[in-house]
Amino acid sequence: HRSGIASDLPTEKFPHHPFLRRHERVKFKVKTSEDNRYVAYDVMFANGKAIPPHRNYFLANRVETAKISAATGMLKALEQAASDGTELSSDQKEALLDDFFNTYQTAVSQAEQSIRDVGMKVEDFPRTKPAVRKYSHQADPAVPPTTSSNDNVVEEDPLEKLMKSLDETKA
């Protein structure tokens, strides 16, 4: 259980324990539980370092989730207006955009605060994950995919472009 992972964080303030990933090398102590099962405790990396409460892409995952959540709210409002057959005014569109930005900023700020709360530095966490290479379609599934010469060119995500422009206008 994750409660056996060594942590310097007070459990009353941070009820969620760090977690392990597959194939991580650890060292630990063993004790017998009340129901006579062996239980690991004082679990840490093999080099003696504590398991961190947040991992490398914690912030990137939260940023991505915040974008999706904020965009979903905005899209629902736009779809509702379209289904009602109404045209949104400029003020309504601006309010939607403000709500999108505020929802996004709140979620990202909460993730950044969570990092600070556990004594880690926000600047150590990337805000985005590396781009995944695209592979060309292969007719024969037995043949491994190959990349074409233009596959390593990654166009900017339209939502990411919007977020950058919002950051610039709010700054």
mmCIF file of C-alpha atoms in Angstrom:
data_model
loop_
_atom_site.group_PDB
_atom_site.id
_atom_site.type_symbol
_atom_site.label_atom_id
_atom_site.label_comp_id
_atom_site.label_asym_id
_atom_site.label_seq_id
_atom_site.Cartn_x
_atom_site.Cartn_y
_atom_site.Cartn_z
ATOM 1 C CA HIS A 1 0.000 0.000 0.000
ATOM 2 C CA ARG A 2 1.175 3.535 -0.688
ATOM 3 C CA SER A 3 1.077 4.409 3.006
ATOM 4 C CA GLY A 4 4.291 2.395 3.391
ATOM 5 C CA ILE A 5 6.232 4.778 1.157
ATOM 6 C CA ALA A 6 8.644 6.937 3.143
ATOM 7 C CA SER A 7 7.700 10.592 3.125
ATOM 8 C CA ASP A 8 8.662 13.714 5.031
ATOM 9 C CA LEU A 9 5.199 15.161 4.447
ATOM 10 C CA PRO A 10 2.778 15.310 7.395
ATOM 11 C CA THR A 11 -0.113 12.943 6.614
ATOM 12 C CA GLU A 12 -2.727 15.255 8.164
ATOM 13 C CA LYS A 13 -1.858 17.931 5.582
ATOM 14 C CA PHE A 14 -1.012 15.590 2.681
ATOM 15 C CA PRO A 15 -3.240 12.500 2.892
ATOM 16 C CA HIS A 16 -2.111 11.182 -0.496
ATOM 17 C CA HIS A 17 1.132 9.271 -0.405
ATOM 18 C CA PRO A 18 3.755 9.230 -3.158
ATOM 19 C CA PHE A 19 3.472 6.365 -5.628
ATOM 20 C CA LEU A 20 5.807 3.940 -7.339
ATOM 21 C CA ARG A 21 6.098 3.232 -11.023
ATOM 22 C CA ARG A 22 6.773 -0.088 -12.620
ATOM 23 C CA HIS A 23 10.409 -1.219 -12.618
ATOM 24 C CA GLU A 24 11.588 1.391 -10.110
ATOM 25 C CA ARG A 25 14.288 0.008 -7.859
ATOM 26 C CA VAL A 26 13.459 0.444 -4.197
ATOM 27 C CA LYS A 27 14.553 -0.683 -0.780
ATOM 28 C CA PHE A 28 12.173 -1.266 2.119
ATOM 29 C CA LYS A 29 11.601 -2.899 5.478
ATOM 30 C CA VAL A 30 9.051 -5.633 6.127
ATOM 31 C CA LYS A 31 6.721 -6.152 9.079
ATOM 32 C CA THR A 32 3.784 -8.404 9.829
ATOM 33 C CA SER A 33 0.356 -6.791 9.809
ATOM 34 C CA GLU A 34 -2.437 -7.482 12.302
ATOM 35 C CA ASP A 35 -3.885 -10.082 9.913
ATOM 36 C CA ASN A 36 -0.505 -11.876 9.611
ATOM 37 C CA ARG A 37 0.389 -10.549 6.156
ATOM 38 C CA TYR A 38 3.795 -9.170 5.278
ATOM 39 C CA VAL A 39 3.701 -5.428 4.666
ATOM 40 C CA ALA A 40 6.444 -3.200 3.265
ATOM 41 C CA TYR A 41 7.187 0.052 5.041
ATOM 42 C CA ASP A 42 9.825 2.756 4.905
ATOM 43 C CA VAL A 43 9.891 2.280 1.104
ATOM 44 C CA MET A 44 12.402 4.508 -0.714
ATOM 45 C CA PHE A 45 14.491 4.481 -3.861
ATOM 46 C CA ALA A 46 17.389 1.998 -3.825
ATOM 47 C CA ASN A 47 19.822 4.926 -3.453
ATOM 48 C CA GLY A 48 18.086 5.973 -0.208
ATOM 49 C CA LYS A 49 16.267 9.000 -1.621
ATOM 50 C CA ALA A 50 12.610 9.536 -0.735
ATOM 51 C CA ILE A 51 9.941 8.925 -3.374
ATOM 52 C CA PRO A 52 8.771 12.391 -4.523
ATOM 53 C CA PRO A 53 5.101 13.280 -4.033
ATOM 54 C CA HIS A 54 4.848 14.692 -7.576
ATOM 55 C CA ARG A 55 6.534 13.330 -10.673
ATOM 56 C CA ASN A 56 8.101 14.931 -13.731
ATOM 57 C CA TYR A 57 4.947 15.508 -15.799
ATOM 58 C CA PHE A 58 2.605 16.352 -12.902
ATOM 59 C CA LEU A 59 2.265 19.992 -13.998
ATOM 60 C CA ALA A 60 2.113 19.127 -17.715
ATOM 61 C CA ASN A 61 -0.730 16.688 -17.015
ATOM 62 C CA ARG A 62 -2.596 19.276 -14.947
ATOM 63 C CA VAL A 63 -2.101 21.953 -17.623
ATOM 64 C CA GLU A 64 -3.477 19.590 -20.280
ATOM 65 C CA THR A 65 -6.451 18.638 -18.089
ATOM 66 C CA ALA A 66 -7.129 22.333 -17.361
ATOM 67 C CA LYS A 67 -7.168 23.130 -21.095
ATOM 68 C CA ILE A 68 -9.594 20.320 -21.816
ATOM 69 C CA SER A 69 -11.874 21.228 -18.917
ATOM 70 C CA ALA A 70 -11.930 24.939 -19.780
ATOM 71 C CA ALA A 71 -12.451 24.243 -23.488
ATOM 72 C CA THR A 72 -15.267 21.800 -22.747
ATOM 73 C CA GLY A 73 -17.118 24.455 -20.750
ATOM 74 C CA MET A 74 -16.751 26.969 -23.541
ATOM 75 C CA LEU A 75 -17.809 24.473 -26.224
ATOM 76 C CA LYS A 76 -20.927 23.483 -24.279
ATOM 77 C CA ALA A 77 -22.001 27.125 -24.122
ATOM 78 C CA LEU A 78 -21.339 27.605 -27.855
ATOM 79 C CA GLU A 79 -23.197 24.392 -28.740
ATOM 80 C CA GLN A 80 -26.149 25.454 -26.581
ATOM 81 C CA ALA A 81 -26.329 28.815 -28.344
ATOM 82 C CA ALA A 82 -26.139 27.090 -31.723
ATOM 83 C CA SER A 83 -28.884 24.608 -30.825
ATOM 84 C CA ASP A 84 -31.079 27.494 -29.605
ATOM 85 C CA GLY A 85 -30.411 29.302 -32.883
ATOM 86 C CA THR A 86 -29.084 32.366 -31.091
ATOM 87 C CA GLU A 87 -26.104 34.491 -32.029
ATOM 88 C CA LEU A 88 -23.789 35.355 -29.152
ATOM 89 C CA SER A 89 -23.032 39.033 -28.699
ATOM 90 C CA SER A 90 -19.463 40.295 -28.515
ATOM 91 C CA ASP A 91 -19.880 40.720 -24.751
ATOM 92 C CA GLN A 92 -21.097 37.128 -24.387
ATOM 93 C CA LYS A 93 -18.172 35.825 -26.457
ATOM 94 C CA GLU A 94 -15.738 37.874 -24.377
ATOM 95 C CA ALA A 95 -17.331 36.541 -21.171
ATOM 96 C CA LEU A 96 -16.941 32.988 -22.468
ATOM 97 C CA LEU A 97 -13.287 33.623 -23.267
ATOM 98 C CA ASP A 98 -12.718 35.192 -19.841
ATOM 99 C CA ASP A 99 -14.390 32.209 -18.171
ATOM 100 C CA PHE A 100 -12.213 29.852 -20.223
ATOM 101 C CA PHE A 101 -9.063 31.710 -19.209
ATOM 102 C CA ASN A 102 -10.072 31.955 -15.518
ATOM 103 C CA THR A 103 -10.950 28.249 -15.331
ATOM 104 C CA TYR A 104 -7.613 27.370 -16.912
ATOM 105 C CA GLN A 105 -5.603 29.755 -14.718
ATOM 106 C CA THR A 106 -7.293 28.543 -11.514
ATOM 107 C CA ALA A 107 -6.530 24.891 -12.257
ATOM 108 C CA VAL A 108 -2.906 25.621 -13.191
ATOM 109 C CA SER A 109 -2.434 27.825 -10.116
ATOM 110 C CA GLN A 110 -3.788 25.043 -7.891
ATOM 111 C CA ALA A 111 -1.331 22.555 -9.436
ATOM 112 C CA GLU A 112 1.554 24.988 -8.960
ATOM 113 C CA GLN A 113 0.530 25.563 -5.339
ATOM 114 C CA SER A 114 0.376 21.808 -4.753
ATOM 115 C CA ILE A 115 3.988 21.577 -5.957
ATOM 116 C CA ARG A 116 5.040 24.400 -3.600
ATOM 117 C CA ASP A 117 3.086 22.866 -0.701
ATOM 118 C CA VAL A 118 5.235 19.732 -0.809
ATOM 119 C CA GLY A 119 8.449 21.763 -0.878
ATOM 120 C CA MET A 120 9.225 21.321 -4.561
ATOM 121 C CA LYS A 121 10.016 24.022 -7.142
ATOM 122 C CA VAL A 122 7.489 24.784 -9.891
ATOM 123 C CA GLU A 123 10.297 25.635 -12.326
ATOM 124 C CA ASP A 124 11.527 22.013 -12.073
ATOM 125 C CA PHE A 125 8.318 20.793 -13.719
ATOM 126 C CA PRO A 126 7.755 21.106 -17.482
ATOM 127 C CA ARG A 127 4.424 22.641 -18.514
ATOM 128 C CA THR A 128 4.181 20.472 -21.625
ATOM 129 C CA LYS A 129 5.118 16.939 -22.561
ATOM 130 C CA PRO A 130 7.467 16.302 -25.476
ATOM 131 C CA ALA A 131 5.729 16.046 -28.844
ATOM 132 C CA VAL A 132 4.914 12.518 -29.917
ATOM 133 C CA ARG A 133 6.197 11.598 -33.341
ATOM 134 C CA LYS A 134 3.550 10.834 -35.927
ATOM 135 C CA TYR A 135 3.862 7.692 -38.023
ATOM 136 C CA SER A 136 2.655 7.204 -41.559
ATOM 137 C CA HIS A 137 -0.117 4.729 -42.291
ATOM 138 C CA GLN A 138 1.004 1.264 -43.358
ATOM 139 C CA ALA A 139 -1.246 -0.986 -45.436
ATOM 140 C CA ASP A 140 0.324 -4.172 -44.023
ATOM 141 C CA PRO A 141 0.079 -4.330 -40.197
ATOM 142 C CA ALA A 142 2.970 -6.833 -40.143
ATOM 143 C CA VAL A 143 5.322 -4.149 -41.461
ATOM 144 C CA PRO A 144 6.576 -1.785 -38.729
ATOM 145 C CA PRO A 145 5.624 1.868 -39.210
ATOM 146 C CA THR A 146 8.133 4.253 -40.734
ATOM 147 C CA THR A 147 8.335 7.993 -40.504
ATOM 148 C CA SER A 148 8.168 10.287 -43.477
ATOM 149 C CA SER A 149 10.481 13.261 -43.860
ATOM 150 C CA ASN A 150 7.843 15.752 -42.690
ATOM 151 C CA ASP A 151 6.729 13.740 -39.638
ATOM 152 C CA ASN A 152 9.208 15.419 -37.331
ATOM 153 C CA VAL A 153 7.654 18.820 -38.056
ATOM 154 C CA VAL A 154 5.115 19.393 -35.317
ATOM 155 C CA GLU A 155 2.601 22.134 -35.936
ATOM 156 C CA GLU A 156 1.480 24.160 -32.941
ATOM 157 C CA ASP A 157 -1.709 22.905 -31.378
ATOM 158 C CA PRO A 158 -4.516 25.445 -32.043
ATOM 159 C CA LEU A 159 -5.550 25.373 -28.379
ATOM 160 C CA GLU A 160 -1.934 25.951 -27.314
ATOM 161 C CA LYS A 161 -1.771 28.891 -29.745
ATOM 162 C CA LEU A 162 -4.943 30.336 -28.206
ATOM 163 C CA MET A 163 -3.533 29.903 -24.696
ATOM 164 C CA LYS A 164 -0.331 31.734 -25.641
ATOM 165 C CA SER A 165 -2.292 34.628 -27.113
ATOM 166 C CA LEU A 166 -4.464 34.787 -23.983
ATOM 167 C CA ASP A 167 -1.370 34.823 -21.774
ATOM 168 C CA GLU A 168 0.013 37.718 -23.841
ATOM 169 C CA THR A 169 -3.212 39.740 -23.675
ATOM 170 C CA LYS A 170 -3.653 39.201 -19.915
ATOM 171 C CA ALA A 171 -0.008 40.097 -19.134
#
